[in-house]
Each structure stands twice: as structure tokens, then as C-alpha cells.
C-alpha angles and dihedrals in degrees: 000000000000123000140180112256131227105237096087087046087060089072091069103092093162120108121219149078092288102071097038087063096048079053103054092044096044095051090055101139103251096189118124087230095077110086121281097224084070090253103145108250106249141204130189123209122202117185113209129195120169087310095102086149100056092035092053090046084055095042098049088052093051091047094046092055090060091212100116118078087199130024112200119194114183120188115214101210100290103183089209122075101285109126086046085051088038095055100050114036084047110046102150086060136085101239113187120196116214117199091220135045089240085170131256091299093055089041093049099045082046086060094038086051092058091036111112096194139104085226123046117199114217107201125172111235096225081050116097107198118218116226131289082020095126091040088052091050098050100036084051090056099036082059097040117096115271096260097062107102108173131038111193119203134233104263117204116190113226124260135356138319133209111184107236102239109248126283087019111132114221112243110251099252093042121115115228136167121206115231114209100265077060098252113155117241129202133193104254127169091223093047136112119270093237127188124261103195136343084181143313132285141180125231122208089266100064085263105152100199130164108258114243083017101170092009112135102279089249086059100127117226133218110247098224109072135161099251137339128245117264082229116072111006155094136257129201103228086218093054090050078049089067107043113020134240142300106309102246094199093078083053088196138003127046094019088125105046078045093069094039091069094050085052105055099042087067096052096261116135131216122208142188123244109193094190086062093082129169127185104225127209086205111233093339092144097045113009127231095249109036118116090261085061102054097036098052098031092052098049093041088062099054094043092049094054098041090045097050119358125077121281085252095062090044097048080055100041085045088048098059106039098053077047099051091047093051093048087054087060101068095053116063087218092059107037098093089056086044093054097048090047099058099036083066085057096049082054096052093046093049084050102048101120101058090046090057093047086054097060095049087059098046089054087056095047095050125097092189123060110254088230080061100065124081122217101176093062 
């Protein structure tokens, strides 16, 4: 399929609406493959990593629901059994096999890359959609203005929740989520169905967070939004055009908010589109609190914010996080997270130079002042 690059677009130094929108009309997709009733051609990637069982559960539901003209799998070196089980319980998938587990960056630009479509799909694995959610994606951003790149879903966590009273410790064994006031949340039969994410946002210390994370599940939700959740959403092709992908150096966490950045800073929108529903198992291939976590969500952090948001945000972010790591220190029940937390400071740190060389490039690359952007929408 043949695109309009983004090199021409590079000569466009103005910012503005204007020429988002010239972008976004002169990067429509021309080729005779896209669908002749003027439905944008659509692909849905799904990235797998020892985790057959929940992947084949996402990618069922998104065939069933006939609404995606490609399914893309793509395996990311699971050393089990998972691109036999792939193959042939989905057989009316695409399913890729990587030598290497390059994280969920490098697994979702595998399956773009293959994608022959003017709109990628971005699902979670351990993310069942419910019906009509790729058709809600790509009709919302068929409709969108041109210079909407990005439509992020309505994301429900599974189950329900039952909010822990105050001063009440969790049992070891007990499962909890944090909301963002930091109550503690438990799985409960006689609980609330509660969201999981309408989008993503940045707070002044560098935090990505899904935005309404905990609200009642009917909470509605503005359209306009900072970034979208990796996910459960859609990407114009022509947008990635311009761009580029999902930065494969962060291997997982914040690879998203991370493009959104990218995004915005060109002129391009992201919007929230609440038909386009998926019911989350929240961190069941990874954990919230398992040393990939810690490690990755902490430095992540740090490198977003050094590589796009203004020196205020990374002093804080920086801060807080050298902080956070000193203060676990002093508690034995802390001291592991403590440990993972500063040794991503120690890499960002170690690292410094190329992260500030990467900022430098992505302000020349920028056609919209980085004080114009806001984060926090």
C-alpha cells in the first residue's frame, strides 16, 4: 500500500490547526486496496507473550465481530508452546513469530509493519473486546477531522471492585489496585464494575495514568484527551507516517504516552471514542508489582519526560523518584521496590547524554511549542 511520507511534511515548521489538517488530508491512503464504500481499511494487532490462552480469548472476539478486514498476532519469543497453540486455534489470523521478547513496542511495530491497512488497532491481549469495538474505533475516526490521529477506547476492568475501608492492611495473599487518590481496591463479587482507562494523561511530575482510572464505569468522559492507551485503541497509518512508531528502546511502559507526545507536538489530536468498549484483566501478563514493572515504569518515566515535557516536570519527576527510591530504603517491606527504583535512576543518569540528545531532535523536529501542549487533558 502506498503513503505519503513524512518528509515533505518536515518542511512545515508552522504551528497551528492549518497544517494538521493539510496533513491529515494529504496522507489519505490512494491505493486501490482500501474499500471502495469509503470504510477505512483496518488491521488489528494483537501482541502475545506466553499468554496463548488470553490472546486467543482477544482475537476470537475481534474476529467474531467481522469488522476487521486483517488480524495480526504476533508472538514475542515465547519460549512455551504459544505460536503451535496460536496457529491453530486462529486460523483465520496472521499470526508472526520474533525470535526475541523485544517488548510490547518492538511486538506491536512487528505487526504495523505487516499491517496493510490505513487504520492499526492496537488490543491488549489480556483485553476481551465487546462487539461492534473495532467498528467504533474506525467509524470514530473516519468521522474525526483529519487531523485526529489517534482514538483511544473505553476501557472496563474486569470484575468487580469493593474499595478496602481506610487504615485496613490488605492480606498477603490479597489482590488490590491503587486509584489515584491512593485507596486501595480489591476484587469482591458484590462490588462496582469500575473503568480502567478513557485515555491517557500526564501529571506535573512526569506520572502517565489512565485517565478515570477507578470512576464508575457510566462516568462520561470529555472527547478530547492527551494520548490514548496502547491498549485498546486506533491509529491513523498516515499519522504513524509522520512520526514514526512506537519507540522500541522503553520495551514496555509508556510507549504509548511516549507517542503521544510525538504526536501532539506535530499538530496531530487524539480523542476518545466511549462505544469502543473492552473488558481488561488489569497487568495479568506482567503484574503491577513484578521487577519488570518497577524497573520499566520508573525509568520511563524519567526518559519521557527528559525527552518531551518541560525541565520543570523532569526536575519533579527526577525528584521523586531519587526520593522514592531513598525513603524505601529505610522499611524491609519496601527495600526491593526501593532498589529497583533507584537503580532506574542510576540508568537514566548513565544514560544522560543521549537523552538529552534526544530531546534536542525531537524539538527540531516539532511544529508545535512544547509550552503549548497539554499533558494533563
Amino acid at each position: 500500500m502506498r503513503f505519503v511520507r513524512g518528509a515533505r511534511l518536515r518542511q512545515r515548521r508552522r504551528h497551528g490547526l492549518r497544517p494538521a489538517i493539510d496533513r491529515g488530508a494529504g496522507l489519505s491512503p490512494t491505493d486501490s486496496t482500501s474499500p471502495t464504500d469509503g470504510t477505512l481499511r483496518t488491521a488489528v494487532i494483537v501482541v502475545n507473550w506466553e499468554r496463548a490462552d488470553l490472546t486467543t480469548a482477544a482475537v476470537r472476539a475481534v474476529l467474531a465481530e467481522g469488522a476487521a478486514d486483517q488480524v495480526v498476532v504476533v508472538d514475542n519469543g515465547s519460549p512455551d508452546d504459544s505460536v503451535a497453540v496460536l496457529r491453530r486455534d486462529l486460523p483465520d489470523a496472521t499470526v508472526i513469530a520474533r525470535d526475541s521478547n523485544g517488548g510490547f513496542a518492538a511486538g506491536a511495530n512487528t505487526g504495523i509493519r505487516h499491517a496493510d491497512a490505513d487504520v492499526v488497532v492496537l488490543l491488549n491481549n489480556d483485553a476481551v473486546p465487546a462487539p461492534g469495538f473495532v467498528a467504533a474505533l474506525r467509524d470514530h475516526l473516519a468521522q474525526a477531522g483529519p487531523e485526529v490521529a489517534a482514538v483511544t477506547g473505553r476501557i472496563v476492568l474486569a470484575g468487580r471492585w469493593t474499595r478496602l475501608p481506610v487504615g485496613t492492611a490488605p492480606a498477603p495473599d490479597q489482590r488490590v489496585l491503587r486509584d489515584h487518590d491512593g485507596r486501595l481496591w480489591t476484587p469482591s463479587a458484590d462490588g462496582e464494575v469500575r473503568l480502567n482507562s478513557t485515555g491517557v494523561r500526564v501529571d506535573h511530575d512526569g506520572n502517565g495514568m489512565d485517565r478515570d482510572w477507578f470512576a464508575p464505569v457510566d462516568r462520561v468522559a470529555d472527547v478530547d484527551v492527551f494520548g490514548f492507551s496502547g491498549g485498546a485503541s486506533a491509529l491513523r497509518r498516515s499519522a504513524l507516517d509522520d512520526v514514526g512508531l512506537l519507540d522500541e528502546s522503553l520495551f514496555m511502559y509508556y510507549e504509548d504516552t511516549e507517542l503521544a507526545w510525538r504526536l501532539r507536538r506535530r499538530g496531530w489530536r487524539v480523542e476518545h471514542a466511549a462505544a469502543a468498549v473492552v473488558e481488561h484483566d488489569h497487568s495479568a501478563s506482567s503484574g503491577v508489582q513484578s521487577d519488570l514493572f518497577l524497573f520499566r515504569n520508573a525509568r520511563n518515566r524519567i526518559v519521557v519526560a527528559l525527552w518531551h515535557a518541560p525541565w520543570a516536570t523532569v526536575l519533579r519527576a527526577s525528584a521523586r523518584t531519587l526520593i522514592r527510591g531513598l525513603r524505601g530504603l529505610l522499611a524491609a517491606s519496601t527495600r526491593r521496590e526501593a532498589r529497583l527504583v533507584l537503580a532506574a535512576f542510576a540508568d537514566v543518569v548513565g544514560t544522560l547524554p543521549s537523552h538529552l540528545e534526544r530531546r534536542l531532535r525531537e524539538s527540531r523536529r516539532a511544529s508545535v511549542p512544547r509550552r503549548s501542549v497539554d499533558p494533563g487533558a
